Coordinates of C-alpha atoms and ligand atoms in Angstrom, one line a residue:
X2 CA -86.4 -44.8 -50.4
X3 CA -86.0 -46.9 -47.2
X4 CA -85.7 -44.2 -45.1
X5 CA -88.6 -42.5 -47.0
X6 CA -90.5 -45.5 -46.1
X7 CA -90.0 -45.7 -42.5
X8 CA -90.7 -41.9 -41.8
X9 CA -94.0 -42.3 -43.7
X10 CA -95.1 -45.5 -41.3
X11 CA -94.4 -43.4 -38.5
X12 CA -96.0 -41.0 -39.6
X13 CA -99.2 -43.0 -40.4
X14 CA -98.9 -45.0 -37.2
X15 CA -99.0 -41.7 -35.0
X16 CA -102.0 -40.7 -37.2
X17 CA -103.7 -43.7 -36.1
X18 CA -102.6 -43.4 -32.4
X19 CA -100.7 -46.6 -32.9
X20 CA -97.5 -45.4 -31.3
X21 CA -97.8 -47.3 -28.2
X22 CA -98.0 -50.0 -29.8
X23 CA -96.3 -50.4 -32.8
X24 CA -92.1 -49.9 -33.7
X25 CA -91.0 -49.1 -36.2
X26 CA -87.6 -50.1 -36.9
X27 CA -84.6 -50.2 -39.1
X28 CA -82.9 -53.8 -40.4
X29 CA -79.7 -54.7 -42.1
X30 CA -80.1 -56.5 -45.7
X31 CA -82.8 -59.5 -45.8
X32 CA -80.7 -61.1 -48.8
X33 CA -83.9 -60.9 -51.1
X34 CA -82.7 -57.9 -53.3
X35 CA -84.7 -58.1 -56.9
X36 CA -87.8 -57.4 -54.3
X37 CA -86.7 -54.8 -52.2
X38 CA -87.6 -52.3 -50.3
X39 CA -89.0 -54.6 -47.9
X40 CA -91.2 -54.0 -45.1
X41 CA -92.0 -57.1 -42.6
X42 CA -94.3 -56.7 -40.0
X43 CA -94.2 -59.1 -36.8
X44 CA -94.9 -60.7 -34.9
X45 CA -97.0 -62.5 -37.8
X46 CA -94.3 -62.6 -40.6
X47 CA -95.9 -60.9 -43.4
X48 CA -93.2 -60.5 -46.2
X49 CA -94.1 -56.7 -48.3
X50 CA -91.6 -56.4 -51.4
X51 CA -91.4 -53.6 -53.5
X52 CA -92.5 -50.9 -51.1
X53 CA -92.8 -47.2 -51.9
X54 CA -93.8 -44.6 -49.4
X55 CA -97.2 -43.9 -50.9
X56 CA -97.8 -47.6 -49.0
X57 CA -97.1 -46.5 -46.0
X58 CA -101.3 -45.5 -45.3
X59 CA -102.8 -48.8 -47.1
X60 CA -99.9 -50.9 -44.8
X61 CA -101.5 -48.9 -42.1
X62 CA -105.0 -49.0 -42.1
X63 CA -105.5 -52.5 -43.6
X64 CA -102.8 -54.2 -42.1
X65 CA -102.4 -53.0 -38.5
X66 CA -105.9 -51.8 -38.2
X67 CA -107.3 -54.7 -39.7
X68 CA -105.2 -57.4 -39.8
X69 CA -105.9 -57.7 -43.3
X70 CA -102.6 -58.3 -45.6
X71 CA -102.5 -55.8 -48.4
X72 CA -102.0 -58.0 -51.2
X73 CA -100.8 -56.3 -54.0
X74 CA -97.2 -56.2 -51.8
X75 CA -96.6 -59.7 -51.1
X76 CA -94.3 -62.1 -53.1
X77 CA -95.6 -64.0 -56.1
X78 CA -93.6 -67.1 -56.0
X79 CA -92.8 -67.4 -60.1
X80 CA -93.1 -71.2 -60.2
X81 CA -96.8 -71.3 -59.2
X82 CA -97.8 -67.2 -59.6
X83 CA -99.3 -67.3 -56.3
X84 CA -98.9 -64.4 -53.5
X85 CA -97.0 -65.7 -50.6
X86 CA -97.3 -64.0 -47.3
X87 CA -95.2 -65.4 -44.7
X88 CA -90.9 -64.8 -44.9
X89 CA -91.0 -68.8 -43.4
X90 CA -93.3 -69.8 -46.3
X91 CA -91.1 -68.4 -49.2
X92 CA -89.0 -70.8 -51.8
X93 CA -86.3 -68.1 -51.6
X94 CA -86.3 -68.8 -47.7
X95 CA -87.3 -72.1 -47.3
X96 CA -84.3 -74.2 -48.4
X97 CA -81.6 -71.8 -46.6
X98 CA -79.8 -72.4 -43.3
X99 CA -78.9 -68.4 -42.2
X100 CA -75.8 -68.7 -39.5
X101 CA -73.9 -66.4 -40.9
X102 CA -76.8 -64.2 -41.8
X103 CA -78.7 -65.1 -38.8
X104 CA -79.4 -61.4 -37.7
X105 CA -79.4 -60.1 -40.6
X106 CA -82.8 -58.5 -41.2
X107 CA -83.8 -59.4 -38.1
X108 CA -82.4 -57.2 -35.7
X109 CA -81.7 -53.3 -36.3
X110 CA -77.9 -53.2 -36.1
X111 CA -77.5 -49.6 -35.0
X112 CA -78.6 -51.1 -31.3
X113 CA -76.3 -53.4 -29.6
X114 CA -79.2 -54.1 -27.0
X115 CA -80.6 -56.0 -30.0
X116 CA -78.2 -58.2 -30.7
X117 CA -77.3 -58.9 -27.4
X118 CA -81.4 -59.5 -27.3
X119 CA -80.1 -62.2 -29.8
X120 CA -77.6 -64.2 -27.8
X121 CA -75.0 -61.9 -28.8
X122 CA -71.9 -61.7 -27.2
X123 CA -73.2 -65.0 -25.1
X124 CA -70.2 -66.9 -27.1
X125 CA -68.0 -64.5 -26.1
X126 CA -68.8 -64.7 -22.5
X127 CA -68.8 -68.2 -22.7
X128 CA -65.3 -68.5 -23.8
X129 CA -64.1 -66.0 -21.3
X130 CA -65.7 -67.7 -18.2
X131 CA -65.6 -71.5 -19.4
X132 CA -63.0 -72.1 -21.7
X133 CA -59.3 -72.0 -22.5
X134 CA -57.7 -71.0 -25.6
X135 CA -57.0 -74.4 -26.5
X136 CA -60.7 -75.0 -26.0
X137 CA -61.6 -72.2 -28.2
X138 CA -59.1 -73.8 -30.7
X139 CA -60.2 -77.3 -30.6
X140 CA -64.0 -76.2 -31.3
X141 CA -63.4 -74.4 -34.1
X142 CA -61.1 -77.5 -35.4
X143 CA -63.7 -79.7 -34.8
X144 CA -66.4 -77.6 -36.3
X145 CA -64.4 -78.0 -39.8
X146 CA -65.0 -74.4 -40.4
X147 CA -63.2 -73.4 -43.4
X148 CA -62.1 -69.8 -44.5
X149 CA -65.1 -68.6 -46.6
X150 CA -62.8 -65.7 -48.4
X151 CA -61.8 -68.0 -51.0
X152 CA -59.3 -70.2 -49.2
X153 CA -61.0 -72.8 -47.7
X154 CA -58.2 -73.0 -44.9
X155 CA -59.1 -74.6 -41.9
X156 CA -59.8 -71.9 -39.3
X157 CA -58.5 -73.9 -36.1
X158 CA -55.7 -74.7 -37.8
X159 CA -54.6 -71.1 -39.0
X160 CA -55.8 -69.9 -35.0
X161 CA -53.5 -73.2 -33.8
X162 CA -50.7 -71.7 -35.5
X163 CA -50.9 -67.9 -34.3
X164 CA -51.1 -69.7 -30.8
X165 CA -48.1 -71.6 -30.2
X166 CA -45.9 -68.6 -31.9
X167 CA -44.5 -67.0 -28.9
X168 CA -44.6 -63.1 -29.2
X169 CA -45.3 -60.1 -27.2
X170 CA -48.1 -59.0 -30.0
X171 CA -50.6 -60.9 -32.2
X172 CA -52.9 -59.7 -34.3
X173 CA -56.7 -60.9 -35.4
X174 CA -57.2 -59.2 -39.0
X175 CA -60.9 -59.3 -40.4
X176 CA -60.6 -59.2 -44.2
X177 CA -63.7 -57.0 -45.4
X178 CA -61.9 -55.9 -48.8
X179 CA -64.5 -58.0 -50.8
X180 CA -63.5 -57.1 -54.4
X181 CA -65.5 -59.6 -56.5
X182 CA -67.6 -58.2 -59.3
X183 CA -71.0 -59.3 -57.9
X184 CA -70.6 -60.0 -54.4
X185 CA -71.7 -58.3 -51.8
X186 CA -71.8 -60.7 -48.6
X187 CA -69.5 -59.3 -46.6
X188 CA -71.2 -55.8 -47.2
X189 CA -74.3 -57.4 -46.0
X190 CA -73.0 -58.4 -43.1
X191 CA -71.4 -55.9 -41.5
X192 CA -74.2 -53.7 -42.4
X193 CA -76.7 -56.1 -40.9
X194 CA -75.0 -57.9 -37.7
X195 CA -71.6 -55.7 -37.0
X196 CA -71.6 -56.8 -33.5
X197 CA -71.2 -60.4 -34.5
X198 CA -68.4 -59.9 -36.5
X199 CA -66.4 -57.9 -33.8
X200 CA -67.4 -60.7 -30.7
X201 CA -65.8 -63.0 -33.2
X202 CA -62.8 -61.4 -33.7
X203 CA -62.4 -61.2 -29.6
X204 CA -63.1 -64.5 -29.5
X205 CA -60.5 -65.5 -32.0
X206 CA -58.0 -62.9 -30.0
X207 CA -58.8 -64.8 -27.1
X208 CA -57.5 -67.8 -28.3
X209 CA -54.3 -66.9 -29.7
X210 CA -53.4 -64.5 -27.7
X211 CA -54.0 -61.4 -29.0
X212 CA -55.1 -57.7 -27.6
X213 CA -55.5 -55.7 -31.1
X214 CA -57.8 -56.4 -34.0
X215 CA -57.9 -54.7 -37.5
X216 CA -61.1 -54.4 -39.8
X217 CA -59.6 -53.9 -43.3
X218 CA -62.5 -52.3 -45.1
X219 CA -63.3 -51.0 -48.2
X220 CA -63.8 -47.4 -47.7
X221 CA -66.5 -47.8 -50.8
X222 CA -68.9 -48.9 -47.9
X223 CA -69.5 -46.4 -46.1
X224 CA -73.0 -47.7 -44.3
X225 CA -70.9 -50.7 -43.1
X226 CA -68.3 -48.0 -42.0
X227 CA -70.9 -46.4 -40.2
X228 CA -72.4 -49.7 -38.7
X229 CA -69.0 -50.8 -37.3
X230 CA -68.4 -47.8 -35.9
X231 CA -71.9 -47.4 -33.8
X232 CA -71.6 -51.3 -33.0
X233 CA -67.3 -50.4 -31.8
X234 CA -68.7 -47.7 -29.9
X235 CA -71.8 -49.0 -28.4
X236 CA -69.4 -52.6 -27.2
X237 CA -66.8 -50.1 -25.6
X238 CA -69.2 -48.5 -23.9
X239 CA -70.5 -51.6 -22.1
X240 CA -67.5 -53.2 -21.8
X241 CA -67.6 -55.9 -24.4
X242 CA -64.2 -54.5 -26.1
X243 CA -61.5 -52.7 -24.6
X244 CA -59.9 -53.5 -21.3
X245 CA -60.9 -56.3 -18.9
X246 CA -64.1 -57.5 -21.1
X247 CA -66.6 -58.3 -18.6
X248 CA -64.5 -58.1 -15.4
X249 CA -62.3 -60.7 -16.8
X250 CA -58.0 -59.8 -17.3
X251 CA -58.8 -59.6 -21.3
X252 CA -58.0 -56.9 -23.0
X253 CA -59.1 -56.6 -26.9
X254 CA -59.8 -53.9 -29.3
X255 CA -60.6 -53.0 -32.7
X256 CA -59.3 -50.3 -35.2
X257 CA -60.9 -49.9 -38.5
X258 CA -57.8 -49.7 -42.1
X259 CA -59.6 -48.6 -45.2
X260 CA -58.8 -50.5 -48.2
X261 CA -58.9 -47.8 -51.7
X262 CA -60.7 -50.7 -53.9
X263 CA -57.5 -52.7 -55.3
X264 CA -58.7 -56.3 -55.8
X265 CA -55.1 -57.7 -54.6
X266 CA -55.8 -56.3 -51.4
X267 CA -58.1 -58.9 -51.0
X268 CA -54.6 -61.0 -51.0
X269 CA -53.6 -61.5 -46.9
X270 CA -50.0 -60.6 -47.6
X271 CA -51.0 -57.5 -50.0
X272 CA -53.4 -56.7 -47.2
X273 CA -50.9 -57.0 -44.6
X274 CA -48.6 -54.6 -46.1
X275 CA -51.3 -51.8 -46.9
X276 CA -52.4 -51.7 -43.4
X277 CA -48.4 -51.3 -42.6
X278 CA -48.5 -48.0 -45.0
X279 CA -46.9 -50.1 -47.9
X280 CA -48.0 -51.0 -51.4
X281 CA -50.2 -53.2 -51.2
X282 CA -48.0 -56.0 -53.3
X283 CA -48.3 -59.7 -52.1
X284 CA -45.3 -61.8 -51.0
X285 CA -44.3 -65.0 -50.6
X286 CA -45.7 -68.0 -48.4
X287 CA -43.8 -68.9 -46.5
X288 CA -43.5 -67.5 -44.1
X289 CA -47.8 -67.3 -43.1
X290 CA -48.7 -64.6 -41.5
X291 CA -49.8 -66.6 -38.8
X292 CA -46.0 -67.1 -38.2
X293 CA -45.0 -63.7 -39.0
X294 CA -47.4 -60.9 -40.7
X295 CA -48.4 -57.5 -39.5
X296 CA -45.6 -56.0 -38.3
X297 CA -44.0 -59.1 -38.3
X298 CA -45.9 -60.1 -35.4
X299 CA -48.1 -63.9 -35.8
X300 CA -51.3 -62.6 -37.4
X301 CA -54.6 -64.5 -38.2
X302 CA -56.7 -63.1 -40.9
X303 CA -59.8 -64.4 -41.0
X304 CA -63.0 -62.8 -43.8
X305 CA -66.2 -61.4 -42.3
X306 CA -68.2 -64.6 -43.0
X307 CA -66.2 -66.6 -41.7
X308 CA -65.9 -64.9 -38.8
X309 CA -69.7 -64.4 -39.0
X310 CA -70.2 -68.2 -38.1
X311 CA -67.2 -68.4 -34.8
X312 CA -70.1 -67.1 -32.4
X313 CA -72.8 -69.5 -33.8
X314 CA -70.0 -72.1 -33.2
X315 CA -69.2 -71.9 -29.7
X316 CA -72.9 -71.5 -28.4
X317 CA -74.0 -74.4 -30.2
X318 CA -71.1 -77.1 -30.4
X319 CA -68.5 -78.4 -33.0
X320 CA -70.7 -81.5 -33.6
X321 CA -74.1 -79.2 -34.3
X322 CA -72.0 -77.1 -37.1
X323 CA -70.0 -80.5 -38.6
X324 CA -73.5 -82.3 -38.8
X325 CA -74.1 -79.6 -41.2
X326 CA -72.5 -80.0 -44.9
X327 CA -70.1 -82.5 -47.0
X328 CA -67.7 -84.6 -45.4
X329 CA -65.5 -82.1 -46.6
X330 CA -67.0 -78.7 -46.4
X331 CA -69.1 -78.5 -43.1
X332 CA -71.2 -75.8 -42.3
X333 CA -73.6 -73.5 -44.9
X334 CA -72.0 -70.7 -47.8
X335 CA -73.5 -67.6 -48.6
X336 CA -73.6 -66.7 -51.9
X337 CA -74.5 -63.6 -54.0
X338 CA -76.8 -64.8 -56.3
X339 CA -76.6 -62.2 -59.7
X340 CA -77.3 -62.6 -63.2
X341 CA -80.5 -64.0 -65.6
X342 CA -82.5 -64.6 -62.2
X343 CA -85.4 -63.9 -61.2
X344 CA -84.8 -63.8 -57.5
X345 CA -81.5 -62.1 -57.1
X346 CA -80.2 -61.8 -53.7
X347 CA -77.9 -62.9 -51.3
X348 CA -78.8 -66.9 -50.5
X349 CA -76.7 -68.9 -47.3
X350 CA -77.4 -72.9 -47.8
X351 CA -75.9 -76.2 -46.1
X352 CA -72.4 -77.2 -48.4
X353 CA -73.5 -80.0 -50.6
X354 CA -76.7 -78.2 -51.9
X355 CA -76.8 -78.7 -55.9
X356 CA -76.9 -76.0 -58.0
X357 CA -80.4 -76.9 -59.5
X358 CA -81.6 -76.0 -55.9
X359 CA -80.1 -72.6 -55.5
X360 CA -80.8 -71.6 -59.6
X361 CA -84.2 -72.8 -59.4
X362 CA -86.0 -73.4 -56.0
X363 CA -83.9 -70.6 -54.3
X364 CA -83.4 -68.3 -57.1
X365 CA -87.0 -68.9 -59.0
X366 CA -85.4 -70.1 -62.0
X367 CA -84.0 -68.0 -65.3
X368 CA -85.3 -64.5 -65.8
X369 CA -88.4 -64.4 -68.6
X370 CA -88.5 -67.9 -69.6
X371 CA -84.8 -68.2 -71.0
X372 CA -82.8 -71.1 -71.3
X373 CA -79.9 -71.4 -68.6
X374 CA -76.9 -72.0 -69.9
X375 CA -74.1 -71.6 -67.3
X376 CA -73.2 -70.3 -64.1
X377 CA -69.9 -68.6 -63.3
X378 CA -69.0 -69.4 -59.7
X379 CA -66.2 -67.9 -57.8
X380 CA -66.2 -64.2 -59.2
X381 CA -63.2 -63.3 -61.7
X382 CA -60.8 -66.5 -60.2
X383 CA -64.1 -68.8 -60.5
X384 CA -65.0 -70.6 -63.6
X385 CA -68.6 -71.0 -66.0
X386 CA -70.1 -74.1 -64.9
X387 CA -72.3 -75.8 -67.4
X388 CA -75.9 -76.9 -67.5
X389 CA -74.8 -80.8 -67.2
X390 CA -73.4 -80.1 -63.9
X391 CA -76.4 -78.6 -62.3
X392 CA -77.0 -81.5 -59.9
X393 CA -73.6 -80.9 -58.5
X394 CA -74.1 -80.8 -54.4
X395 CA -71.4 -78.0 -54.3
X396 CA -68.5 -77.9 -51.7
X397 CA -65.1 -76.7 -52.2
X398 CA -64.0 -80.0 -53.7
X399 CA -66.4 -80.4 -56.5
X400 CA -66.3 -76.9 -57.5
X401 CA -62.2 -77.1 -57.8
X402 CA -62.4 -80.6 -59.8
X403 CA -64.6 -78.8 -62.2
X404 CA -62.8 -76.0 -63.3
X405 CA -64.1 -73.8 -61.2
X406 CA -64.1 -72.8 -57.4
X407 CA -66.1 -71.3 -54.4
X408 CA -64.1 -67.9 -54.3
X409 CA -66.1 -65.7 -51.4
X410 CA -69.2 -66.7 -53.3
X411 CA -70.2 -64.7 -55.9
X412 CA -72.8 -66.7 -58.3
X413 CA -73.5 -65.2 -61.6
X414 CA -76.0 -67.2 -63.6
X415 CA -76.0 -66.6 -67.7
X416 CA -78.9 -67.5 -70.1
X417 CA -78.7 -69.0 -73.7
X418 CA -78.2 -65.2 -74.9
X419 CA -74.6 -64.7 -73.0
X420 CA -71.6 -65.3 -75.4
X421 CA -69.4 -66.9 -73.3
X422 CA -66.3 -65.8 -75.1
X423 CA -67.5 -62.3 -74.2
X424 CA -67.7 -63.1 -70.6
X425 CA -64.3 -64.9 -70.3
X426 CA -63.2 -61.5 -72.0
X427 CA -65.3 -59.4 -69.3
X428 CA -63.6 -61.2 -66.6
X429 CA -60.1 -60.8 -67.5
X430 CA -60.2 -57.3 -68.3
X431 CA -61.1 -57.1 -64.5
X432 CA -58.1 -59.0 -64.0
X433 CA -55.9 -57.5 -66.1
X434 CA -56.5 -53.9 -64.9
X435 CA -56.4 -55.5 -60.9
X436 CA -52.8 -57.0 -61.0
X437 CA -50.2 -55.6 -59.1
X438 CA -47.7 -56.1 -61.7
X439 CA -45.1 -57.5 -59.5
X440 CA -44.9 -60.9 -61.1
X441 CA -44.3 -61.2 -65.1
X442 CA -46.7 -64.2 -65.8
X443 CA -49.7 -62.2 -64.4
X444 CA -48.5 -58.7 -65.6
X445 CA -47.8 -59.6 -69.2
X446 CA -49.2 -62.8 -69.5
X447 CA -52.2 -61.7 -68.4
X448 CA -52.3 -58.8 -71.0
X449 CA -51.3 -61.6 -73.8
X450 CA -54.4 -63.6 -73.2
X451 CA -56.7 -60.3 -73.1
X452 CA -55.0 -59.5 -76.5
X453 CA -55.7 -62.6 -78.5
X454 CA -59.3 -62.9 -76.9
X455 CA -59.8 -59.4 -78.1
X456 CA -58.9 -60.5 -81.8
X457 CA -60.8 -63.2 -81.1
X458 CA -64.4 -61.7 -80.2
X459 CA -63.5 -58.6 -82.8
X460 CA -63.5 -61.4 -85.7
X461 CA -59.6 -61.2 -86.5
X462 CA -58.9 -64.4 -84.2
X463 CA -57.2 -67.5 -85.7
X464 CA -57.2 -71.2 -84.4
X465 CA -53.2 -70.7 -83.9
X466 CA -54.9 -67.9 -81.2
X467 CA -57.1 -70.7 -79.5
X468 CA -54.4 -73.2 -79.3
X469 CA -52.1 -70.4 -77.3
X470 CA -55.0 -68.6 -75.0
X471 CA -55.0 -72.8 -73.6
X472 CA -51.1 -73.0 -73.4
X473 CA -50.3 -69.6 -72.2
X474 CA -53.9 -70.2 -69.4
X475 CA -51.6 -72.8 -68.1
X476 CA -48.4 -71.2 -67.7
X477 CA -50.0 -68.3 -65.7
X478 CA -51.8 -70.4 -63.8
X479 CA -48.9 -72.5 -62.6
X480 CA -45.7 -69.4 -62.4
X481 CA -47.9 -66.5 -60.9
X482 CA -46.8 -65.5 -57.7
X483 CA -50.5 -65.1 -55.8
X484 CA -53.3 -66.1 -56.0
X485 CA -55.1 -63.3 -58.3
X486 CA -52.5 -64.2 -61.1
X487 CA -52.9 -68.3 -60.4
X488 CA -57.4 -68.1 -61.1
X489 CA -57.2 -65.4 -63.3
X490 CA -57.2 -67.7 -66.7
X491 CA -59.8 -70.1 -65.2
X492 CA -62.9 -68.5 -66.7
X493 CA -60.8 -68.4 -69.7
X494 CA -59.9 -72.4 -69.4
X495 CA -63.3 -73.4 -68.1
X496 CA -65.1 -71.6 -71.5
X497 CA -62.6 -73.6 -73.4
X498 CA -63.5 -76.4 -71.9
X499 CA -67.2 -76.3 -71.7
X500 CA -68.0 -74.1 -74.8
X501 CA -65.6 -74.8 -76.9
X502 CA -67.6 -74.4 -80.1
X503 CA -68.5 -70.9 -79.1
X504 CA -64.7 -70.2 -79.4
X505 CA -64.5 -72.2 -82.7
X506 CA -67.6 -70.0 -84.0
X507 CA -66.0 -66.7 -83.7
X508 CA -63.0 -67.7 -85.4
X509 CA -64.6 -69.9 -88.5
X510 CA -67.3 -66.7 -88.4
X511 CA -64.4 -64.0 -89.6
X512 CA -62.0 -66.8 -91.6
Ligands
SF4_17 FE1 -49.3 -59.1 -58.5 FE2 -50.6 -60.7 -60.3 FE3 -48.2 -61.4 -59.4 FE4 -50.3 -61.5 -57.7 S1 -50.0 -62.8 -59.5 S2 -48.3 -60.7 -57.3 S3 -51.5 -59.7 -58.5 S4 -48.7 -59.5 -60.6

């Protein structure tokens, strides 16, 4: 429809002899997807949700003839059910601090002249002009960025490493196999602001040491395929990748690895080995691959957002990105904000905002008046978060000492009609079917736990079977060998823990 939408505007602006004066132009994802297709209109800000091509005329005449807003397409901010015109004036906007998403929506990301319109590859220059690797390093150190994949590994630190491993090769990996039911902020990016995801990864090169970057990519994205590939092209051609990057003795490129959807991929050492032409099977740490990975050559992979912040970073200081956050998680999380809400969308707030604010004054609150009852954070190695801890200011810390944790940032918010047996059940069939199988606990332990929460929610469970789904949680979670094996009982163990008489009802229900 989007692309409907766009040929009819310029087909009504040529009818109107507006062509001098008015562009019309493409834009990556504006997070706000319950509302779209969106049309914006600068340089005033007006906000259009909803959009078909029949609007294309009406948009025309009144608004750019007129300067009259056509009102039936604006917002209606649910709280208040009043129409909201400016992007800047909108709850869904308002509390969010976009570093990641910065460009996204805001510039069309098929035209490097764009970004670069935006400061882009500024931070790059920067770095190759002013600053040494250890420079680069200590920045990011003193930023506190944080891997946003799921991690939360401190970014200098892992770049520190890769850096004082001698080797005639290193490697920067950007980790786009986002496999999460739910979450799509990686997507989002690279189909909104490729370019700053590739200056990152020079910059990161740069500081370790390293001439050759990979982009492993889900090849189930083929507009962020696409996007990459324009945005490689278009650097190359201006010399922003490839051999001496702006006159400088740098040399840094970029091949794109397609990932075939297996969640464990998502894994850096199951990664590692499926760019090498392996199964893509995790191993174990030690040692990192920032010792020894691809190839066996020191390797840093680092995921799209959080590469997504490195430009931001270096333009504006360590102290400018650490003011922002906890004292323990600095800088701003996206999150893919699904589920019973009214606005869903993708949302990137300051660590430390409380869930309240993202469910309700972000999000608009629960979809038709229901009840909310939890919010499962962290996708399928996450856990359901209950009402009582809405005023949680969330950060890596507090989500972990709840049961739960920040995973890439998927957000899926249930209403007083969800069973949450069913979804503990929902999640671990994903897992189940997305193990490797190379470890026992997570291969057949895995399959246990789906088994008895299937006799469970079918009305043949016992409280012998509740007793074990705890027990046997544990075990996994303690003897798997990665990480999908280790989270994959938590939204098991965090329903026991925080709806306990659900589980309690299904069994005395069928006794
Ligand atoms: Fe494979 Fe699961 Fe073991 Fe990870 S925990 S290695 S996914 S079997």
């Amino acid at each position: 429809d989007s692309t409907k939408i766009m040929d009819c505007l310029k087909q009504e602006i040529e009818k109107e002899g507006l062509s001098d004066e008015v562009t019309v132009s493409i834009t990556g994802c504006f997070g706000f997807c319950e509302k779209g297709p969106i049309v914006k209109i600068n340089p005033d800000n007006t906000f259009y949700v909803h959009v078909t091509p029949a609007d294309a005329r009406e948009i025309v005449t009144e608004h750019l003839l007129n300067g009259r807003a056509v009102r039936r397409l604006l917002y209606e901010e649910p709280a208040v059910k009043q129409a909201v015109r400016r992007q800047d004036e909108m709850c869904f906007y308002k509390k969010q601090n976009r570093i990641a998403l910065r460009n996204c929506g805001f510039i069309n990301p098929e035209d490097i002249t764009e970004f670069i319109g935006a400061k882009g590859y500024l931070a790059l220059g920067k770095v190759l002009t002013t600053m040494s690797p250890d420079d680069v390093i200590k920045v990011i150190t003193d930023s506190g960025l944080r891997g946003r994949g799921g991690g939360g590994y401190p970014t200098g630190k892992k770049w520190y490493f890769a850096k004082i491993k001698e080797a005639d090769q290193k490697y920067i990996i950007c980790n786009a196999d986002e496999g999460d039911p739910g979450a799509f902020m990686d997507r989002s990016i690279l189909e909104g602001d490729p370019n700053s995801v590739l200056e990152a990864m020079a910059i990161a090169g740069y500081s370790i040491g390293a001439s050759k970057g990979y982009i492993y990519i889900r090849a189930e994205y083929p507009l962020a395929v696409n996007r990459i590939m324009i945005a490689l092209n278009q650097a190359r051609e201006l010399g922003l990748l490839g051999n001496n990057i702006l006159g400088t003795d740098f040399h840094f490129d970029v091949e794109l690895k397609y990932g075939a959807g297996a969640f464990v991929c998502g894994e850096e050492t199951a990664l590692i080995h499926s760019i090498e032409g392996k199964r893509g099977e995790p191993t174990n740490k030690p040692p990192f691959p920032a010792e020894s990975g691809l190839w066996e050559k020191p390797t840093c992979v680092n995921n799209v957002e959080t590469l997504a912040n490195v430009p931001a970073i270096i333009l504006n200081g360590a102290d400018w990105y650490s003011s922002i956050g906890t004292a323990g998680s600095k800088g701003t999380k996206v999150f893919a904000l699904a589920g019973k809400i009214n606005n869903v969308g993708l949302v990137e707030v300051p660590m430390g905002t409380t869930l309240r604010e993202i469910i309700y004054d972000i999000g608009g609150g629960i979809k038709n008046g229901r009840k909310f009852k939890a919010v499962q954070t962290g996708g399928p190695s996450g856990g359901c978060i209950p009402a009582e801890n809405l005023d949680l200011p969330i950060d890596y810390e507090s989500l972990t000492a709840i049961g739960s944790m920040m995973g890439s940032g998927g957000m899926i918010v249930m209403d007083e009609d969800n069973c949450m047996v069913d979804i503990a059940k929902f999640y671990l069939e994903f897992t189940v079917e997305e193990s490797c199988g190379k470890c026992t606990p997570c291969r057949i332990g895995n399959k246990r736990l789906l088994e008895i929460l299937t006799r469970i929610t079918n009305g043949n469970g016992t409280e012998d079977d509740l007793k074990t789904l705890k027990e046997l949680g544990q075990i996994i979670k303690d003897t798997s060998l990665c990480g999908l094996g280790q989270t994959a009982p938590n939204p098991v163990l965090s329903t026991m823990k925080y709806f306990w008489n659900e589980y309690v009802a299904h069994v005395k229900e069928h006794r």
